[in-house]
Amino acid sequence: MIFSRFHIATFLVAAAAACMPAAAQLASKPGAVVTTPHVRAELVAHAPEGVAPGAPVWVGLQITHQPEWHTYWKNAGDSGLPTELNWTLPSGVAAGEIAWPVPRKIPVGNLANYGYEGTVLLPVPLEVSSNFKPPLALGAGASALDVRLKASWLVCRKECIPEEGEFTLALPLQGSTALHKAEFDAAQAAQPQPLGKPGAVEVSGNTLQVRLEGLPASIHGKTLGFFPETPELIRTAAESGKDWTQSWQGGTWTATLPLADQRSASPTTLPLVVALAESDRQPGQPMAWRVEAPVSGSWPAAAAPRAEVSPALQAALAANAAAAPSSTSAELPPQPTVTLMAALLGALLGGLLLNLMPCVFPILAIKVLGFARQAGNHRAHRTAGLAYTAGVMLSVLALGGAMLALRAAGAQLGWGFQLQSPAVVAALAALFTLIGLNLAGMFEFGRAAPLSLCSAQARHPIANDFLSGVLAVVIASPCTAPFMGVSLGFAIGLPATQALLLFAALGLGLALPYLVAGFIPAVALLLPRPGPWMNTLRRLLAFPMFATVAWLVWVLGQQSGIDGAGTLLALLVCMAAIVWALTLRGRTRLVIATLMVAFTAVLAAAIGRNVLQTVEPAKMAATAGQRWQPWSAERVAELTGAGQPVFIDFTAAWCVTCQYNKKATLADAEVLADFDRRKVAMLRADWTRRDPAITAALTALGRSGVPLYVLQAPGKAPVVLTEILGKDEVRAALAAL
């Protein structure tokens, strides 16, 4: 019995494993504190009268930044994103809006942002209604309000790092909670005070004229900072006294500010904050005032709204701006202008081209073998084609749906994410070892399984074709073919229904050749008649399977180290011995199989943990003689800030196309000479393991998987090259520098 009657359970276990990363890799234990290399974030609370209806209850996220790093206000300025807080609270308790403290203006090259440095507390009031029912206490004083927070923030220096955290806090219901009283008092003091009079804003040409009355007499004559809550309205980097003016006429403060060159808003009411300079602030006295001023006059024609720029892309803009302060503006990399229909076509073509990838060829060869065995049976060809297509499309939808769901849950994942899990890589290595042994003739399914199960498979060949489609998706998922990158990157930003439609188009493209062959009888005439050649081809196909196993062991070695790869090889040998023992007869089969199973169990218990461990990769030396350096957002900012072009290779050990490009185009002597001649720094972003920073960078460039090749020069938009990297394409891009 050949591969098409292989054990169904083996396919299902492997496919399920391939669609989900190890839970241990995605799960993190929530607590009150999350610490990253750039910030310490803590969920804190203040309930001076306990938790009860009508009582003041405050919670907040306190962020302590490392020196020179900052996060953002509600209007981030020229780049950046405000911190987002998503609360999960019991019924009867509702969270209000963030009471944003007064920000500071943070220059970044010829741009400017509004944000916070040092330590900042973002307080949020909780409203406890009369419908709130306290949880039953487990003991004296055990009742508590369970507060859960999922927060995300963008922390920046010259480069930007998107970060997130999950927090939990049990807030006692009885008695006061005053541990963080000083922090909440300081945050309250930093709140803008409401201004008694509405003020007025008038649009005059390309300027904004602001008039405020009712400010305290103690600040008359003082210089004020201006912070509009509406983004992309004024020229944020404009300097007071140079690019914009302010003055006092008695108790009236007026200012004339320039509108933004890329203004995208034309509000009828402008919420704004004015604040004293830090040197003029007095303890215990208000430092800022807020007003919602009506706007009069006619707005000039607005520029097209700025494209939504992801955090990693903002990092590149900020770095370029800091590196080239003489430039008039930072050049935005061109965002992909992809329509849904174009993305669907790209996904279909990408799936079609996946059939030419070396990782998929063994499965297609096996399908051709099965196709030849049914020569002359056109109905069987059509049924098999439909079953195979169903297996492919459902598997792609499951894989895409899992990726979208995990990303929505906060995980930074992309196409091929399942192979970032050592457990999945090991399971696939075991599956392909069994397939190879079966094709090589070591065992026949009918001799290694109960006769009733074998007969059941023979009666339901459709299941075999369906599972062949599942397997094709499992081994094709690490690949990214031309046209796929833009389409899958576009899918990430779409609603779930439209995104899944793109994944369905990808699956249809992958299954299309075999589906068409099933409905065109002339295709069968191109194949030789069934005969002894089929057994020869069957055994020949075992070697691509074993080659796939060797590749998977190498991938695992990149993730779990040499001990993990050695352990997996040992367990695969034991598994092969068990399969061989099951082909024996009589008591010999029972005795040897039992001994081999017991030995394998002991071996797995002793050293099996090596397979699932994660080992940090050896750091590449960033010396003058080292061509490739490890990628990081900080390193890109450092190099571009020094005026040096950068070439980034986004790659992974499990990406076959990546390895081909690496050994061919990126190892070509002429290409390397061009890199050296133009002094281009070469960085490698290794996505073999799950890396949220690399995922964010891929998303910023409109991609969700590897390979991806980017050439970036200071002050210029990044150039994204094609997935199948050509020597001439790279040299032409370098020449354009």
XYZ file of C-alpha atoms in Angstrom:
737
model
C 0.000 0.000 0.000
C 1.655 3.293 -1.043
C 1.670 6.682 0.641
C -1.932 7.540 -0.263
C -3.140 4.966 2.312
C -0.883 6.182 5.049
C -2.207 6.410 8.577
C -4.814 9.233 8.662
C -4.200 9.990 12.316
C -0.573 10.819 11.608
C -1.604 13.505 9.114
C -4.166 15.033 11.447
C -1.779 15.227 14.386
C 0.941 16.802 12.246
C -1.443 19.252 10.579
C -2.877 20.318 13.932
C 0.602 20.826 15.312
C 1.609 22.845 12.270
C -1.291 25.256 12.657
C -0.486 26.220 16.261
C 2.764 27.331 17.806
C 3.723 25.856 21.146
C 1.541 27.408 23.819
C 4.552 28.043 25.953
C 5.944 30.363 23.304
C 2.871 32.577 23.171
C 1.712 32.591 26.757
C 3.084 34.987 29.357
C 2.155 35.074 32.997
C 0.310 38.349 33.687
C 1.197 40.383 36.762
C 1.272 43.987 37.926
C 4.679 44.760 36.368
C 6.106 44.291 32.860
C 9.785 45.109 32.292
C 11.391 45.522 28.869
C 14.871 46.772 27.905
C 13.372 50.246 27.427
C 10.635 50.731 30.069
C 9.253 49.437 33.322
C 5.447 49.441 33.197
C 3.320 48.872 36.297
C -0.437 48.745 36.873
C -1.171 50.805 40.008
C -4.358 51.849 41.820
C -5.615 54.426 44.332
C -8.918 53.996 46.176
C -8.862 56.286 49.252
C -12.392 55.253 50.342
C -12.364 51.659 49.175
C -14.261 50.232 46.216
C -17.923 51.188 46.487
C -20.565 52.948 44.375
C -19.783 56.656 44.198
C -16.346 56.326 45.769
C -13.332 57.710 43.863
C -11.364 54.814 42.397
C -8.357 55.337 40.154
C -6.176 52.912 38.267
C -3.346 53.713 35.909
C -0.321 52.552 33.987
C 2.927 53.967 35.331
C 5.748 53.926 32.761
C 9.348 54.508 33.780
C 11.529 55.115 30.715
C 15.195 54.372 30.284
C 17.265 57.535 29.681
C 16.655 59.151 26.248
C 13.576 56.977 25.561
C 10.014 58.303 25.430
C 6.375 57.326 24.831
C 3.584 59.489 23.425
C 0.684 61.798 24.322
C -2.834 61.480 22.816
C -1.550 63.549 19.831
C 1.841 62.008 19.139
C 3.004 64.825 16.845
C 4.897 64.194 13.606
C 5.367 60.484 14.292
C 4.585 57.932 16.960
C 1.468 56.406 18.465
C -0.319 57.135 21.754
C -0.363 54.482 24.456
C -3.531 52.353 24.359
C -5.181 50.817 27.428
C -7.829 48.090 27.087
C -9.514 47.137 30.352
C -11.336 43.974 31.426
C -13.500 44.693 34.483
C -16.340 42.973 36.361
C -19.947 43.792 35.568
C -20.984 47.084 37.146
C -17.533 48.671 36.844
C -16.598 50.892 33.884
C -13.316 52.571 32.981
C -13.192 56.192 31.862
C -10.775 57.869 29.474
C -7.100 58.433 30.188
C -6.550 61.681 32.102
C -3.519 62.631 30.036
C -0.863 64.641 31.911
C 0.699 67.640 30.168
C 3.228 66.356 27.601
C 6.509 67.871 26.567
C 7.681 68.718 23.066
C 10.434 66.304 21.954
C 12.449 67.395 18.877
C 13.581 64.585 16.552
C 15.724 66.038 13.767
C 13.509 68.385 11.770
C 10.383 66.804 13.267
C 8.843 67.050 16.730
C 6.723 64.770 18.885
C 4.556 65.227 21.979
C 5.279 62.715 24.702
C 6.770 61.737 28.033
C 10.238 60.970 29.347
C 11.357 59.836 32.795
C 8.358 58.503 34.753
C 4.748 59.174 33.814
C 1.466 57.884 35.219
C -1.551 57.620 32.898
C -4.491 57.643 35.330
C -7.948 56.322 34.487
C -11.044 56.764 36.703
C -13.237 53.752 37.453
C -16.976 54.230 37.848
C -18.505 51.736 40.276
C -22.264 51.559 39.788
C -24.910 50.313 42.189
C -25.172 47.177 40.006
C -21.691 46.078 41.026
C -21.822 42.876 43.049
C -18.640 42.189 45.031
C -17.261 38.672 44.627
C -17.798 36.245 47.471
C -14.890 36.374 49.886
C -12.905 33.191 50.357
C -11.875 34.402 53.782
C -11.738 37.486 55.932
C -10.799 40.457 53.774
C -10.329 38.307 50.677
C -12.852 40.128 48.489
C -11.156 42.130 45.753
C -11.882 43.885 42.475
C -10.135 41.959 39.700
C -8.619 44.529 37.309
C -7.112 43.286 34.046
C -5.329 45.489 31.532
C -3.884 44.871 28.093
C -1.688 47.801 27.140
C 0.379 48.657 24.077
C 2.849 51.492 23.703
C 5.473 52.730 21.298
C 8.770 53.576 22.963
C 11.288 55.574 20.921
C 14.721 57.103 21.015
C 16.037 57.577 17.473
C 14.495 54.182 16.732
C 11.051 52.992 17.822
C 10.075 49.690 19.452
C 6.393 48.644 19.681
C 5.795 46.934 23.031
C 2.842 45.516 24.908
C 1.960 43.871 28.188
C -0.839 42.191 30.101
C -1.403 43.241 33.707
C -3.579 42.022 36.574
C -4.277 43.623 39.925
C -6.525 42.572 42.810
C -7.853 45.790 44.359
C -9.221 45.238 47.914
C -12.840 46.279 48.305
C -12.583 47.331 51.953
C -10.307 50.036 53.318
C -8.173 52.582 51.500
C -5.481 51.795 48.957
C -2.980 54.614 49.350
C 0.302 52.979 48.394
C 0.553 55.076 45.219
C -1.141 58.205 46.537
C 1.867 60.423 45.795
C 2.035 59.288 42.154
C -1.688 59.892 41.572
C -1.462 63.285 43.313
C 1.427 64.237 41.008
C -0.535 63.050 37.968
C -3.512 65.106 39.123
C -1.306 68.155 39.483
C -0.049 67.616 35.912
C -3.596 67.668 34.511
C -4.610 70.695 32.413
C -7.217 72.791 34.262
C -10.404 73.725 32.388
C -10.409 77.315 31.181
C -13.476 79.287 32.187
C -13.890 81.039 28.834
C -14.149 79.192 25.471
C -11.461 81.097 23.595
C -11.453 81.498 19.817
C -9.526 80.074 16.878
C -9.542 81.650 13.423
C -8.112 80.226 10.204
C -6.317 82.903 8.202
C -4.628 81.651 5.039
C -2.073 79.050 6.105
C -1.992 80.126 9.733
C -4.026 79.512 12.841
C -4.773 82.517 15.062
C -5.599 81.603 18.661
C -7.105 83.927 21.282
C -7.537 82.850 24.922
C -9.007 84.795 27.845
C -9.499 83.948 31.494
C -5.984 82.671 32.186
C -4.749 83.322 35.760
C -3.184 86.717 36.375
C -0.084 85.037 37.827
C 0.944 83.768 34.383
C 0.313 86.928 32.391
C 3.392 87.742 30.361
C 4.741 84.191 30.565
C 5.670 82.123 27.483
C 3.261 79.228 26.961
C 3.612 75.951 25.123
C 0.839 75.038 22.672
C -0.445 71.442 22.302
C -3.402 70.796 19.952
C -5.236 67.537 20.608
C -6.093 67.212 16.902
C -3.175 65.562 15.075
C -1.716 66.658 11.733
C -3.045 70.185 12.099
C -0.143 72.543 12.828
C 3.561 72.374 11.998
C 4.612 70.561 15.160
C 8.329 71.327 14.878
C 7.757 75.096 14.562
C 9.718 77.058 17.185
C 8.071 79.726 19.323
C 9.440 83.180 18.548
C 10.864 82.012 15.237
C 8.250 80.077 13.265
C 5.257 81.103 15.373
C 4.530 84.060 17.612
C 2.642 84.683 20.843
C 1.882 87.825 22.815
C -0.172 89.232 25.714
C -2.612 92.142 25.541
C -3.576 92.598 29.144
C -5.157 89.295 30.214
C -5.603 88.015 26.656
C -3.097 85.591 25.172
C -2.846 85.404 21.368
C -0.752 83.239 19.083
C -0.279 82.762 15.343
C 0.814 79.251 14.321
C 1.613 77.772 10.874
C -0.619 75.003 9.536
C 0.957 71.645 8.730
C 2.180 71.122 5.174
C 0.367 67.773 5.130
C -2.684 68.856 7.128
C -5.406 66.225 7.071
C -7.960 67.668 9.522
C -10.330 70.660 9.334
C -12.115 70.701 12.718
C -14.948 73.059 13.623
C -13.903 72.896 17.294
C -10.285 72.614 18.375
C -9.469 71.066 21.767
C -6.104 72.433 22.857
C -3.794 72.705 25.842
C -1.488 75.581 26.769
C 1.192 75.037 29.403
C 3.812 76.981 31.307
C 7.468 76.303 30.587
C 8.919 73.902 33.149
C 11.061 76.670 34.632
C 7.935 78.756 35.379
C 5.934 76.032 37.108
C 5.315 76.353 40.852
C 4.530 73.435 43.208
C 0.862 73.318 44.123
C -0.118 75.712 41.305
C -1.783 74.834 37.981
C 0.709 74.368 35.147
C -1.588 73.940 32.116
C -5.073 74.793 30.902
C -7.400 73.109 28.427
C -10.141 74.613 26.267
C -12.313 73.492 23.351
C -12.314 76.547 21.119
C -14.712 77.063 18.183
C -12.984 77.552 14.828
C -13.978 80.333 12.407
C -12.745 81.130 8.922
C -12.237 78.871 5.898
C -9.712 76.078 5.951
C -7.419 75.929 2.901
C -7.581 72.801 0.775
C -6.190 69.934 2.831
C -3.527 67.573 1.566
C -4.380 63.924 1.210
C -4.558 62.237 4.624
C -1.249 60.752 5.638
C -1.082 56.991 5.201
C -1.266 55.041 8.434
C 2.392 54.408 9.231
C 3.345 51.492 11.423
C 5.691 51.860 14.418
C 8.695 50.247 12.758
C 8.333 52.541 9.744
C 8.116 55.545 12.033
C 11.398 54.396 13.522
C 13.038 54.635 10.107
C 11.524 58.084 9.522
C 12.710 59.352 12.886
C 16.197 57.962 12.299
C 16.401 59.532 8.846
C 15.156 62.853 10.157
C 17.752 62.880 12.923
C 20.479 61.894 10.479
C 19.592 64.578 7.914
C 18.452 67.701 9.775
C 19.073 69.875 6.733
C 16.374 68.072 4.766
C 13.082 69.879 4.488
C 11.043 66.773 5.254
C 11.495 63.089 5.798
C 10.546 61.143 2.728
C 7.823 58.629 3.331
C 8.458 55.189 1.851
C 5.793 54.470 -0.728
C 2.982 52.518 0.871
C 1.575 49.681 -1.226
C -1.487 50.904 -3.077
C -3.167 47.546 -3.341
C -6.858 47.105 -4.032
C -8.700 44.039 -2.829
C -9.089 42.682 -6.372
C -5.384 43.170 -7.091
C -4.522 41.458 -3.812
C -6.813 38.524 -4.665
C -5.122 38.156 -8.039
C -1.704 38.366 -6.392
C -2.652 35.679 -3.868
C -3.951 33.412 -6.646
C -0.767 33.843 -8.715
C 1.382 33.432 -5.609
C -0.324 30.153 -4.736
C 0.116 28.977 -8.317
C 3.841 29.778 -8.221
C 4.180 27.926 -4.912
C 3.907 24.727 -6.947
C 7.320 25.542 -8.435
C 8.986 25.817 -5.035
C 11.271 22.906 -4.117
C 9.493 22.373 -0.801
C 6.223 21.473 -2.567
C 7.601 19.372 -5.432
C 7.760 16.008 -3.570
C 4.056 16.146 -2.716
C 3.105 17.065 -6.295
C 5.213 14.168 -7.582
C 3.349 11.806 -5.278
C 0.037 13.178 -6.555
C 1.161 12.583 -10.150
C 1.999 9.011 -9.138
C -1.505 8.539 -7.753
C -2.941 10.206 -10.837
C -1.182 7.671 -13.056
C -2.531 4.732 -11.034
C -6.055 5.872 -11.930
C -5.353 6.122 -15.664
C -8.564 5.986 -17.658
C -10.860 6.629 -14.670
C -11.960 10.194 -15.364
C -14.507 10.237 -12.543
C -11.839 9.240 -10.035
C -9.577 11.994 -11.386
C -12.251 14.645 -10.848
C -13.132 13.415 -7.372
C -9.480 13.287 -6.345
C -8.900 16.804 -7.681
C -11.840 18.213 -5.739
C -10.815 16.406 -2.526
C -7.221 17.615 -2.842
C -8.429 21.195 -3.456
C -10.708 21.011 -0.405
C -7.800 19.834 1.732
C -5.565 22.633 0.492
C -8.107 25.427 0.866
C -9.388 24.394 4.303
C -5.819 24.044 5.569
C -4.792 27.459 4.223
C -7.896 29.015 5.784
C -7.152 27.309 9.110
C -3.538 28.463 9.028
C -4.457 32.003 7.990
C -7.267 32.165 10.539
C -4.926 30.999 13.295
C -2.385 33.650 12.324
C -4.998 36.432 12.265
C -6.524 35.305 15.582
C -3.162 35.146 17.327
C -2.180 38.559 15.957
C -5.492 39.963 17.203
C -4.649 38.473 20.613
C -1.400 40.428 20.621
C 1.092 37.896 19.245
C 3.543 39.235 16.664
C 3.275 36.518 14.002
C 3.519 36.198 10.244
C 3.212 33.666 7.420
C 5.098 30.470 8.301
C 4.804 31.197 12.039
C 4.230 27.539 12.958
C 7.786 26.595 12.010
C 9.075 29.011 14.657
C 8.029 26.340 17.192
C 10.586 23.520 17.820
C 7.710 21.156 18.671
C 6.134 21.658 15.238
C 9.470 21.214 13.457
C 10.092 17.953 15.335
C 6.570 16.668 14.569
C 7.026 17.395 10.856
C 10.416 15.660 10.845
C 8.766 12.558 12.319
C 5.956 12.701 9.764
C 8.293 12.962 6.779
C 10.478 10.172 8.150
C 7.448 7.866 8.224
C 6.445 8.931 4.717
C 9.965 8.287 3.437
C 10.107 4.835 5.064
C 6.752 3.976 3.526
C 7.803 5.113 0.063
C 11.114 3.256 0.351
C 9.208 0.033 0.989
C 10.279 -0.608 4.589
C 6.665 -1.134 5.584
C 3.228 -1.350 4.050
C 0.346 0.161 5.916
C -1.660 -3.067 5.756
C 1.020 -4.917 7.707
C 1.480 -2.223 10.370
C -2.196 -1.545 11.126
C -5.356 -3.535 11.796
C -6.963 -4.964 8.671
C -10.259 -3.249 9.443
C -8.617 0.190 9.404
C -6.779 -0.603 6.194
C -10.010 -1.722 4.554
C -11.742 1.410 5.727
C -9.078 3.521 4.035
C -9.412 1.578 0.823
C -13.137 2.246 0.813
C -12.584 5.996 1.322
C -9.784 7.124 -1.002
C -11.231 10.665 -0.977
C -9.874 11.086 2.549
C -6.391 10.257 1.269
C -6.588 12.965 -1.411
C -7.965 15.458 1.125
C -5.076 14.736 3.509
C -2.611 15.085 0.645
C -3.854 18.654 0.303
C -3.376 19.206 4.034
C 0.192 17.934 3.782
C 0.910 20.147 0.748
C -0.051 23.228 2.779
C 1.985 22.090 5.787
C 5.208 21.910 3.772
C 4.411 24.872 1.480
C 3.701 27.339 4.298
C 7.370 28.258 4.927
C 7.665 29.490 1.341
C 6.749 32.928 0.044
C 6.383 33.036 -3.719
C 6.331 36.160 -5.914
C 3.066 38.141 -5.614
C 2.353 36.511 -2.231
C 4.234 39.022 -0.100
C 2.183 42.118 -0.925
C -1.120 40.210 -0.801
C -0.495 38.576 2.577
C 0.867 41.826 4.010
C -2.277 43.573 2.750
C -4.421 40.852 4.388
C -3.149 41.695 7.869
C -4.821 45.113 7.813
C -8.168 43.900 6.425
C -11.297 42.777 8.269
C -11.253 39.049 9.019
C -13.717 38.133 6.250
C -11.738 39.879 3.500
C -8.429 38.595 4.859
C -9.682 35.008 4.798
C -10.854 35.582 1.228
C -7.239 36.343 0.315
C -6.057 33.147 2.009
C -8.725 31.202 0.099
C -7.392 32.646 -3.176
C -3.896 31.545 -2.165
C -5.142 28.010 -1.503
C -6.990 27.893 -4.809
C -3.812 28.885 -6.640
C -1.832 26.133 -4.906
C -4.441 23.472 -5.763
C -5.249 24.747 -9.264
C -2.804 22.606 -11.343
C -4.022 19.328 -9.890
C -7.655 20.470 -10.007
C -7.354 21.378 -13.701
C -5.599 18.088 -14.420
C -8.489 16.211 -12.851
C -11.030 17.823 -15.187
C -9.017 17.676 -18.427
C -8.785 14.070 -19.693
C -5.968 15.010 -22.089
C -3.616 15.414 -19.129
C -3.880 11.703 -18.328
C -2.823 10.856 -21.898
C 0.503 12.591 -21.258
C 1.395 10.087 -18.541
C 2.824 6.612 -19.304
C 0.602 3.648 -18.616
C 0.767 2.027 -15.180
C 3.617 -0.457 -14.891
C 6.798 -1.365 -12.993
C 8.109 2.196 -13.433
C 5.652 3.317 -10.743
C 7.346 1.234 -8.036
C 10.708 2.630 -9.080
C 9.366 6.202 -8.944
C 7.751 5.502 -5.600
C 11.079 4.464 -4.057
C 12.859 7.363 -5.731
C 10.435 9.786 -4.069
C 11.570 8.564 -0.654
C 14.819 10.491 -1.022
C 13.227 13.966 -1.329
C 11.320 13.074 1.852
C 14.539 12.167 3.663
C 16.115 15.374 2.320
C 13.198 17.283 3.857
C 13.903 15.520 7.171
C 17.562 16.588 6.985
C 16.458 20.173 6.360
C 14.024 20.083 9.315
C 16.723 18.708 11.632
C 18.962 21.587 10.538
C 16.152 24.065 11.237
C 15.683 22.568 14.708
C 19.421 22.896 15.267
C 19.078 26.647 14.654
C 16.357 26.797 17.303
C 17.386 24.227 19.933
C 21.101 23.910 19.321
C 23.235 20.867 18.534
C 21.811 18.915 21.489
C 18.269 19.397 20.208
C 19.183 18.290 16.672
C 21.097 15.241 17.982
C 18.198 14.244 20.234
C 15.733 14.500 17.365
C 17.930 12.298 15.148
C 18.180 9.689 17.896
C 14.400 9.652 18.391
C 13.818 9.401 14.628
C 16.098 6.334 14.498
C 14.125 4.780 17.359
C 10.868 5.523 15.557
C 12.189 3.862 12.400
C 13.146 0.813 14.480
C 9.631 0.641 15.947
C 8.116 0.802 12.447
C 10.436 -2.000 11.295
C 9.514 -4.110 14.350
C 5.819 -3.754 13.532
C 6.435 -5.365 10.138
C 7.669 -8.602 11.755
C 5.418 -11.599 12.432
C 4.410 -13.673 15.424
C 5.892 -13.326 18.885
C 9.038 -11.751 17.448
C 7.010 -8.719 16.454
C 5.499 -8.363 19.937
C 8.779 -8.794 21.826
C 10.985 -6.545 19.676
C 8.333 -3.877 19.224
C 7.710 -3.767 22.985
C 11.423 -3.456 23.739
C 11.876 -0.705 21.155
C 8.874 1.259 22.427
C 10.144 0.979 26.016
C 13.669 2.045 25.022
C 12.302 5.012 23.051
C 10.144 6.078 26.000
C 13.123 5.997 28.362
C 15.286 7.905 25.878
C 12.589 10.531 25.330
C 12.167 10.997 29.095
C 15.923 11.345 29.565
C 16.861 13.741 26.762
C 13.630 14.641 24.938
C 13.532 18.086 26.576
C 16.516 19.048 24.413
C 14.211 19.135 21.381
C 11.898 21.759 22.903
C 14.527 24.003 24.439
C 15.386 27.304 22.798
C 19.020 28.301 22.527
C 20.118 31.817 21.775
C 21.972 31.982 18.436
C 25.629 32.768 18.435
C 26.063 36.499 18.043
C 27.785 37.537 14.836
C 30.809 39.688 15.470
C 30.179 43.222 14.270
C 33.798 43.827 13.309
C 35.229 45.623 10.329
C 36.009 42.333 8.630
C 32.561 40.840 9.189
C 30.329 41.205 6.108
C 26.947 40.310 7.644
C 25.865 41.871 10.935
C 22.827 41.035 13.096
C 19.829 43.274 12.415
C 18.241 45.524 15.001
C 16.292 48.757 14.746
C 19.018 50.414 16.807
C 21.729 49.258 14.399
C 19.785 50.529 11.365
C 19.336 53.918 13.027
C 23.039 54.056 13.914
C 24.193 53.238 10.377
C 21.752 55.508 8.546
C 22.495 58.245 11.059
C 26.141 57.983 10.005
C 25.097 58.350 6.350
C 25.709 54.703 5.376
C 23.293 52.733 3.141
C 21.890 49.500 4.585
C 20.819 46.236 2.944
C 18.571 44.056 5.135
C 18.012 40.333 4.528
C 14.870 39.193 6.370
C 15.359 35.420 6.449
C 14.675 32.199 8.378
C 16.284 28.772 8.468
C 12.973 27.111 7.556
C 12.517 29.306 4.436
C 13.782 27.343 1.433
C 13.635 30.352 -0.886
C 15.722 32.318 1.620
C 18.427 29.662 1.613
C 18.483 29.538 -2.198
C 18.860 33.312 -2.485
C 21.521 33.294 0.232
C 23.658 30.677 -1.518
C 23.122 32.035 -5.019
C 22.544 35.769 -5.498
C 23.787 36.991 -2.105
C 26.967 34.925 -2.427
C 27.754 36.096 -5.970
C 31.195 37.712 -6.205
C 30.034 40.562 -8.463
C 27.105 41.389 -6.204
C 29.312 41.387 -3.107
C 31.842 43.589 -4.896
C 29.074 46.105 -5.631
C 28.077 46.121 -1.950
C 31.692 46.778 -0.963
C 32.232 49.443 -3.623
C 29.263 51.466 -2.396
C 30.027 50.816 1.297
C 26.607 49.259 1.962
C 26.198 47.709 5.413
C 24.665 44.219 5.208
C 22.305 43.237 8.038
C 20.552 39.902 8.518
C 17.229 39.710 10.390
C 16.880 36.037 11.388
C 13.201 35.138 11.906
C 13.860 31.420 12.580
C 12.621 31.997 16.111
C 9.657 34.167 16.988
C 10.856 37.790 17.122
C 8.244 40.559 17.602
C 10.679 43.278 16.495
C 11.289 41.575 13.140
C 7.553 40.905 12.741
C 6.848 44.605 13.318
C 9.480 45.578 10.754
C 7.955 43.200 8.185
C 4.487 44.621 8.847
C 5.811 48.159 8.419
C 6.995 47.220 4.943
C 3.640 45.686 3.999
C 4.765 42.054 4.347
C 3.891 39.161 6.639
C 6.596 36.620 5.805
C 10.087 35.981 4.507
C 12.095 36.300 2.342
C 12.169 40.077 2.195
C 15.071 42.204 0.956
C 15.278 45.946 1.650
C 17.846 48.489 0.484
C 17.705 51.668 2.536
C 19.745 54.839 2.074
C 19.666 57.845 4.448
C 16.961 60.327 3.516
C 15.453 58.015 0.890
C 12.514 55.640 0.848
C 13.394 51.963 1.402
C 13.546 49.886 -1.795
C 11.858 46.471 -1.461
C 13.222 43.812 -3.829
C 11.441 40.689 -5.092
C 11.249 37.372 -3.231
C 13.126 35.429 -5.914
C 16.207 37.590 -5.765
C 18.053 38.119 -9.050
C 21.652 39.214 -9.462
C 20.774 41.919 -12.015
C 17.978 43.272 -9.814
C 20.314 43.723 -6.827
C 23.061 45.339 -8.911
C 20.560 47.734 -10.524
C 19.220 48.758 -7.087
C 22.760 49.368 -5.858
C 23.585 51.390 -8.967
C 20.568 53.620 -8.261
C 22.146 54.689 -4.971
